mmCIF file of C-alpha atoms in Angstrom:
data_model
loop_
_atom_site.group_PDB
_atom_site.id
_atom_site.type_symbol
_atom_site.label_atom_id
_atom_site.label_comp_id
_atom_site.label_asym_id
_atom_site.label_seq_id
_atom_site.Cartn_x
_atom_site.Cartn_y
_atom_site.Cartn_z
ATOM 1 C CA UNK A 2 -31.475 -25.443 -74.248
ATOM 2 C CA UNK A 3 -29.060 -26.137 -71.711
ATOM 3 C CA UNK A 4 -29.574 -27.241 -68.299
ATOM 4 C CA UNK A 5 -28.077 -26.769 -64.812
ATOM 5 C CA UNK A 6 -24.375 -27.161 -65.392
ATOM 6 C CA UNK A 7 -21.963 -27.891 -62.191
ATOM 7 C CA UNK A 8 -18.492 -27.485 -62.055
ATOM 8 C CA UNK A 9 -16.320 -29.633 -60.949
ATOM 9 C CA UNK A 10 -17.948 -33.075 -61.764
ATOM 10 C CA UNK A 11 -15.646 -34.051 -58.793
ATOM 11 C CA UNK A 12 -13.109 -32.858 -56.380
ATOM 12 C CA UNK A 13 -10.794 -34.593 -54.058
ATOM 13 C CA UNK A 14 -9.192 -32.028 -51.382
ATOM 14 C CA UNK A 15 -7.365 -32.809 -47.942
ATOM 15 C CA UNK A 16 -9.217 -31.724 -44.950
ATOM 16 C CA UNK A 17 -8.677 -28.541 -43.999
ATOM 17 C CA UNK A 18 -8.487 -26.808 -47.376
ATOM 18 C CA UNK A 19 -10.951 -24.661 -48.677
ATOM 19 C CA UNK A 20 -13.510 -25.805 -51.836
ATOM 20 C CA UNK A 21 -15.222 -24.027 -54.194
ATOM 21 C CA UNK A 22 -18.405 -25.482 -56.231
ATOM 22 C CA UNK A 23 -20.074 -23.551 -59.032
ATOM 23 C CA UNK A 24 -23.276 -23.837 -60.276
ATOM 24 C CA UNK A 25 -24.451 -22.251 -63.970
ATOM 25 C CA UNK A 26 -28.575 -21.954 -63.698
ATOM 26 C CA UNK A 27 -30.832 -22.276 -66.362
ATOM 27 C CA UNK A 28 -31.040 -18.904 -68.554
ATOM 28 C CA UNK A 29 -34.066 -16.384 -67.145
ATOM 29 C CA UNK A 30 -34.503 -19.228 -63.904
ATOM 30 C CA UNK A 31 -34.801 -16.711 -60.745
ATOM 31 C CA UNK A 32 -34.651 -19.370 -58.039
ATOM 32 C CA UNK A 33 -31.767 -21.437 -56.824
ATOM 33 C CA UNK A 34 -31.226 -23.639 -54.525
ATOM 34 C CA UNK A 35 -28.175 -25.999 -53.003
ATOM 35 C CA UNK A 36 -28.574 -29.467 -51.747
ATOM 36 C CA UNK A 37 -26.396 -32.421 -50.257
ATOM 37 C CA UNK A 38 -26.834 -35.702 -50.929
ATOM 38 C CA UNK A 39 -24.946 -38.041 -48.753
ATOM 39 C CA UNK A 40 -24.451 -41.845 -49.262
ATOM 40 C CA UNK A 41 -28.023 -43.324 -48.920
ATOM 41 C CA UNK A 42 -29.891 -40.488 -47.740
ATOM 42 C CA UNK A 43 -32.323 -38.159 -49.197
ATOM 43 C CA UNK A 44 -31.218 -34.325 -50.294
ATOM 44 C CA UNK A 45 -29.947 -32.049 -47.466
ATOM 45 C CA UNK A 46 -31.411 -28.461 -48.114
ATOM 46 C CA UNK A 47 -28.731 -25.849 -47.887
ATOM 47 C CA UNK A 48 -29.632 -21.961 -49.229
ATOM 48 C CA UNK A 49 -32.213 -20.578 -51.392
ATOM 49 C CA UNK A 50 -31.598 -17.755 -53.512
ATOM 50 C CA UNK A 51 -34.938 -15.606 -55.423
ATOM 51 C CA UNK A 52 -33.927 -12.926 -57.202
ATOM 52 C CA UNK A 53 -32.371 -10.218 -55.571
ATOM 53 C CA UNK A 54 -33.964 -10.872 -51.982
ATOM 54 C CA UNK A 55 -31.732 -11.887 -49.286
ATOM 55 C CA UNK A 56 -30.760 -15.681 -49.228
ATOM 56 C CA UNK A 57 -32.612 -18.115 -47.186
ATOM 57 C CA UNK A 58 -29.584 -20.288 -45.274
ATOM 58 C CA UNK A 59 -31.366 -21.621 -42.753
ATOM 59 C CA UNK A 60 -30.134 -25.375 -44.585
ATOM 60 C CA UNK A 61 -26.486 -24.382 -43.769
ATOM 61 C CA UNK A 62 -24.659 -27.037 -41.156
ATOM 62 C CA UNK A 63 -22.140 -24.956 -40.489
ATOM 63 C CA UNK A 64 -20.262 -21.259 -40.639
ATOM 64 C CA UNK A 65 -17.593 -22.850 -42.966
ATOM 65 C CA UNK A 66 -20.281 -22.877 -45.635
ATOM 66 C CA UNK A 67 -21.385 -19.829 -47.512
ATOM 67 C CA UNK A 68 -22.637 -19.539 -51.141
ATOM 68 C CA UNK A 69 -23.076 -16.144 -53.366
ATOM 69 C CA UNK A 70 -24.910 -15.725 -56.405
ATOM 70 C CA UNK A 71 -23.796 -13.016 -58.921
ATOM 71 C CA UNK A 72 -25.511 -10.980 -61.021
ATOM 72 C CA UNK A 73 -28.679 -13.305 -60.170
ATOM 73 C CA UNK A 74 -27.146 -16.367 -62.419
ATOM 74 C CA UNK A 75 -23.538 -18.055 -61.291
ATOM 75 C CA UNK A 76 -23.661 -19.325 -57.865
ATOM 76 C CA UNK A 77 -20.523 -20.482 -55.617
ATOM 77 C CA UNK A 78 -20.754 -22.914 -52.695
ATOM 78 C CA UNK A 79 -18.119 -22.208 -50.348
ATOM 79 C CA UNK A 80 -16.915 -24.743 -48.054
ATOM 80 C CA UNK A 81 -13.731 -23.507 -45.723
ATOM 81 C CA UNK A 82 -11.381 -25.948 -43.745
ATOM 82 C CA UNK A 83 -13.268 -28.983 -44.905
ATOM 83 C CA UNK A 84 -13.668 -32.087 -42.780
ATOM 84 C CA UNK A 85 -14.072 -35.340 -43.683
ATOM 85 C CA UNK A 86 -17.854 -35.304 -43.052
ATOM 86 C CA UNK A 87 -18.474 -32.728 -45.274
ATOM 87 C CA UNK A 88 -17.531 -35.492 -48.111
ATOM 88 C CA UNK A 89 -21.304 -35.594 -50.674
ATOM 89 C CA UNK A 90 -22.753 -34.864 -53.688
ATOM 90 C CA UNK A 91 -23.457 -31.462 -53.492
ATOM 91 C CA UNK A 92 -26.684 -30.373 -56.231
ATOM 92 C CA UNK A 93 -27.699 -27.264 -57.411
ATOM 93 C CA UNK A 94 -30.911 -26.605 -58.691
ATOM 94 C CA UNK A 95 -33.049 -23.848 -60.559
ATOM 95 C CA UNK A 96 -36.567 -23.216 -61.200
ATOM 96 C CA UNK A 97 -38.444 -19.767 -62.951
ATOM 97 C CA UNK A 98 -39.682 -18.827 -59.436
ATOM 98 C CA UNK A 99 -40.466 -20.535 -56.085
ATOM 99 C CA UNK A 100 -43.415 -22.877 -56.075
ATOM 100 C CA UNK A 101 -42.061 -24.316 -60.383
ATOM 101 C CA UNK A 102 -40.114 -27.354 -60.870
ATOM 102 C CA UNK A 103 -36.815 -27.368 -59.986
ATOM 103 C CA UNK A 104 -34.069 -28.438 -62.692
ATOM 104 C CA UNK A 105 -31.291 -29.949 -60.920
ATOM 105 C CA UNK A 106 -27.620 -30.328 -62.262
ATOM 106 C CA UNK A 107 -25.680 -33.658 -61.799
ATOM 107 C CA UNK A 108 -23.534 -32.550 -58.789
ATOM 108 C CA UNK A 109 -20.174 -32.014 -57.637
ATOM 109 C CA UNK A 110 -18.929 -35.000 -56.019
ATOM 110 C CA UNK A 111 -16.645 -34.285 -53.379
ATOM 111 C CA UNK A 112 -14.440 -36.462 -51.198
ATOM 112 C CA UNK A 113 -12.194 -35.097 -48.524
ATOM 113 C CA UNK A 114 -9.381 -37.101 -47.648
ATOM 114 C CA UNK B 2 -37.125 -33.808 -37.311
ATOM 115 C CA UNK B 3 -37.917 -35.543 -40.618
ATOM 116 C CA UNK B 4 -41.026 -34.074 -42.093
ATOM 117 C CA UNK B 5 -41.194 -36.758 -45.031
ATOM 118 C CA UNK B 6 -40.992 -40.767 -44.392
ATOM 119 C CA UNK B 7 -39.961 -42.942 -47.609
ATOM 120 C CA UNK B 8 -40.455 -46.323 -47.491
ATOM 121 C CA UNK B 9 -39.004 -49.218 -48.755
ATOM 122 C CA UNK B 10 -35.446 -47.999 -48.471
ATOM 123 C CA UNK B 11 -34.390 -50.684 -51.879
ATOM 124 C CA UNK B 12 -37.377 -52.822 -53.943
ATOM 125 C CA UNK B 13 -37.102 -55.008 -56.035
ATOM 126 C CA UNK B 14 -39.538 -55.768 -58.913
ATOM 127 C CA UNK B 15 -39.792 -58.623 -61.423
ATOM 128 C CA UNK B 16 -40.200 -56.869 -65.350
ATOM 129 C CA UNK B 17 -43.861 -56.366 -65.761
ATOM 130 C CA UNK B 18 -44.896 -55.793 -61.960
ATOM 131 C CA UNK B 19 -46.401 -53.001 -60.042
ATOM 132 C CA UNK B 20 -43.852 -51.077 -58.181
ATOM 133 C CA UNK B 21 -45.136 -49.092 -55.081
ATOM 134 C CA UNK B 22 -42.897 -46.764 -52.968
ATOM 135 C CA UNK B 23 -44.453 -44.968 -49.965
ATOM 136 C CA UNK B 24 -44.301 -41.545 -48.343
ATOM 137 C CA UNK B 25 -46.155 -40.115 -45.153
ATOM 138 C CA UNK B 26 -45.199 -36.359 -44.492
ATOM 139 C CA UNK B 27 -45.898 -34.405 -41.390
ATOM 140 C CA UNK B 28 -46.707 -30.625 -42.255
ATOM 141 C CA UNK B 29 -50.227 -30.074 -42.899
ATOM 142 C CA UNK B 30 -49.498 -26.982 -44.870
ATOM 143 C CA UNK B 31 -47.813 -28.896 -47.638
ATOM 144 C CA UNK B 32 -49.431 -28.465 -50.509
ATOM 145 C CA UNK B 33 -47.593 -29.784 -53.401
ATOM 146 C CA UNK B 34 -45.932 -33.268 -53.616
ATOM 147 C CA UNK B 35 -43.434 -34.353 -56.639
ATOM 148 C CA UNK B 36 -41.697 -37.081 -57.048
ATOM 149 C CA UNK B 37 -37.927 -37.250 -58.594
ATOM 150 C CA UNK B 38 -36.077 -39.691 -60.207
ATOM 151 C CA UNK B 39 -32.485 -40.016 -60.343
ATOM 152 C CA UNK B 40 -30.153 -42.062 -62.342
ATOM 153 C CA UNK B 41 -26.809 -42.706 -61.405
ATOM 154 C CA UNK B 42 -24.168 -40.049 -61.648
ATOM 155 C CA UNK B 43 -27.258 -37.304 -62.478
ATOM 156 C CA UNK B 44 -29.206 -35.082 -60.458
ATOM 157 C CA UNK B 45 -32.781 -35.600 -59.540
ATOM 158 C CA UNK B 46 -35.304 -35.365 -62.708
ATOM 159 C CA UNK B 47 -38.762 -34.255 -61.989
ATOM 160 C CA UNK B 48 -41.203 -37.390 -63.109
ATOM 161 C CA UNK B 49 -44.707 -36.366 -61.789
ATOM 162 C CA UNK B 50 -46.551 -34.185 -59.195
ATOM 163 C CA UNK B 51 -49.873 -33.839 -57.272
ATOM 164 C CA UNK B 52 -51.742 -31.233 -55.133
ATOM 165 C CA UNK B 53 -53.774 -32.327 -52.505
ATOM 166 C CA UNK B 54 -57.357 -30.966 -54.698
ATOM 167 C CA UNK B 55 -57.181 -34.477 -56.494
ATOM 168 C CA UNK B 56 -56.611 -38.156 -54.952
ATOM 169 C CA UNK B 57 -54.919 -39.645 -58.159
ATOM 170 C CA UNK B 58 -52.746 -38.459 -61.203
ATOM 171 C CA UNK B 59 -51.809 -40.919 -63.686
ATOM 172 C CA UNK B 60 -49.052 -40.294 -66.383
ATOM 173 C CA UNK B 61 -48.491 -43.175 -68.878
ATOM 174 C CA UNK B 62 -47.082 -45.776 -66.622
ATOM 175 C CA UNK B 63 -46.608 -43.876 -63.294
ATOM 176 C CA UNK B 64 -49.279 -43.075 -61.231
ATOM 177 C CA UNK B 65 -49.430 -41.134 -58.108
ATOM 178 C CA UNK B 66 -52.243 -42.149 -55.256
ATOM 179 C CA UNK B 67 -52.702 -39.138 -52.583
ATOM 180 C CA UNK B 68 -54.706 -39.699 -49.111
ATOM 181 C CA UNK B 69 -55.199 -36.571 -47.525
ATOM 182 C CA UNK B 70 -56.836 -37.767 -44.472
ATOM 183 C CA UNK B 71 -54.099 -40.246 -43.468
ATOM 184 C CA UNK B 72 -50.828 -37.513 -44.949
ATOM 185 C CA UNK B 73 -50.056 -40.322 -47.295
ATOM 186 C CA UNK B 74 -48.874 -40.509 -51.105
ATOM 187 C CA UNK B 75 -47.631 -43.037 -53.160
ATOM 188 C CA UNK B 76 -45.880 -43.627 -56.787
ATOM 189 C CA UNK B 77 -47.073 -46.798 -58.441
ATOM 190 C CA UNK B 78 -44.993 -47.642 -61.445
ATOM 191 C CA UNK B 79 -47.339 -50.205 -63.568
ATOM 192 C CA UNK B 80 -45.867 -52.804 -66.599
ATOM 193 C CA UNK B 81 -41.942 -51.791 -64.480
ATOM 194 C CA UNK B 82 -39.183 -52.470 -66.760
ATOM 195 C CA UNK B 83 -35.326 -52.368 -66.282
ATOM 196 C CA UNK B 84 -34.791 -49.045 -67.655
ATOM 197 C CA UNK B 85 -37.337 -48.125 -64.222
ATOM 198 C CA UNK B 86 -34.037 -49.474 -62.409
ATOM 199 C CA UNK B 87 -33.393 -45.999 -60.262
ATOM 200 C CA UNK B 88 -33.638 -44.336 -57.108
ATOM 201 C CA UNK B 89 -36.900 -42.557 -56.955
ATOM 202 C CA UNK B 90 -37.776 -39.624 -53.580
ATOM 203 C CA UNK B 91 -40.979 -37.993 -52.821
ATOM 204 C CA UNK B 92 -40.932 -34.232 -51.411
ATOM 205 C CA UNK B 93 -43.299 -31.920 -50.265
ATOM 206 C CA UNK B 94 -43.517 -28.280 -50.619
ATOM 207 C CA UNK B 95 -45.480 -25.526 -49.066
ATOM 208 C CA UNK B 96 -46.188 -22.777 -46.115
ATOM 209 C CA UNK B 97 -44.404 -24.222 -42.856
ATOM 210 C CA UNK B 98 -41.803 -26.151 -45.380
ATOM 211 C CA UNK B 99 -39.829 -22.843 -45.868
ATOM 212 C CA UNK B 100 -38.575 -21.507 -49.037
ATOM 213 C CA UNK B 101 -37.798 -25.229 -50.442
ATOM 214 C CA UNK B 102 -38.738 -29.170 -50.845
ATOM 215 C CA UNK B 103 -38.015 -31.317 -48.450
ATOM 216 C CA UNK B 104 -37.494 -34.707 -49.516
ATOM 217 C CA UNK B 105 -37.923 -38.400 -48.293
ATOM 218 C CA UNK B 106 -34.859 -40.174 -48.244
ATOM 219 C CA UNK B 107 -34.919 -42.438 -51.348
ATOM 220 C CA UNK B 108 -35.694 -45.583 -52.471
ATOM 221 C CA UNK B 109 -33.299 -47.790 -54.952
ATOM 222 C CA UNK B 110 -35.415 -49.717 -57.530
ATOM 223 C CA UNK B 111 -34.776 -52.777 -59.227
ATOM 224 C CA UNK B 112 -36.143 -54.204 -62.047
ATOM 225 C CA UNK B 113 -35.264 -57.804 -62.901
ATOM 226 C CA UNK B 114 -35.861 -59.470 -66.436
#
């Protein structure tokens, strides 16, 4: 079966324009979750979405990031006016429920210029 | 506050060693502790996991060694070989954690021929 897919693979915007990173779960997975991995550290929690409760965002670093998940599959990572800092991998991730494995996709590599 | 401590940040490892990587976490509640592997230009990739109930799991060449007492946990990679070559994090999940793992920061492996 297929895995965590993330679109782009990469992206290259000038600061100050808004990105949008997509994330396609694993069929039937009710948990996901969005990380950042920066050059040579570890992964950077950002939200956690189960099911149809309300999203834990306590990960986000800023209000110019905000992610939605429709219909309990897609997800979008929203990043507004970005900044050269906010340049990562950014990984999404899926598991059947909190507490099993997560499955994570291969990132969206984004560099803001 | 970092709640889990990798160590070394790089290793490297002659074909046929022992590689050990290190992790002390913080949060007494944690109660589950996998460790990932990731390959360049993928996501992380679960490899093997342990709950504090048992002091050592062992699958096929990787082994995980877990010391309650001291809130230490280690991944020994026996017989290494150069397809080993990644970057390899610990995390830690449980109650006090939040809804998500928090990992170490990642250590690059090297295995020479």
């Amino acid at each position: 079966g297929a895995g965590v897919s993330q679109s782009p693979s990469n992206k290259v915007t000038e600061k100050g324009k808004d990105v949008e990173l997509r994330c396609d779960p694993i069929s039937g997975h009710t948990a996901l979750y969005w990380y950042r991995q920066s050059l040579g550290q570890g992964l950077e929690f950002l939200i956690y979405f189960q099911g149809n409760s309300a999203p834990d965002k306590s990960g986000l670093p800023s209000d110019r990031f905000s992610a939605e998940r429709t219909g309990g599959s897609v997800s979008t990572l929203t990043i507004q006016r970005t900044q050269q800092e906010d340049s990562a991998v950014y990984l999404c991730a899926s598991s059947k429920d909190r507490g099993s494995p997560l499955h994570f996709g291969n990132g969206t590599r984004l560099t803001v210029t | 506050q970092q709640q889990v401590k990798q160590s070394p940040q790089s290793l490297i490892v002659q074909k046929g060693g022992i590689s050990i990587i290190n992790c002390a976490y913080e949060n007494t509640a944690f109660d589950y502790f996998p460790w990932y592997q990731q390959f360049p230009g993928k996501g992380p990739a679960l490899l093997i996991a342990i709950r504090p109930d048992v002091s050592e799991k062992k699958e096929g060449r990787f082994t995980i060694s877990f010391n309650k007492s001291a809130k230490q946990f280690s991944l020994h990679i026996m017989d290494s070989q150069p397809g080993d070559s990644a970057t390899y994090f610990c995390a830690a999940w449980g109650a006090g954690g939040g809804n998500k793992l928090t990992f170490g920061t990642g250590t690059q492996l090297k295995v020479e021929l």
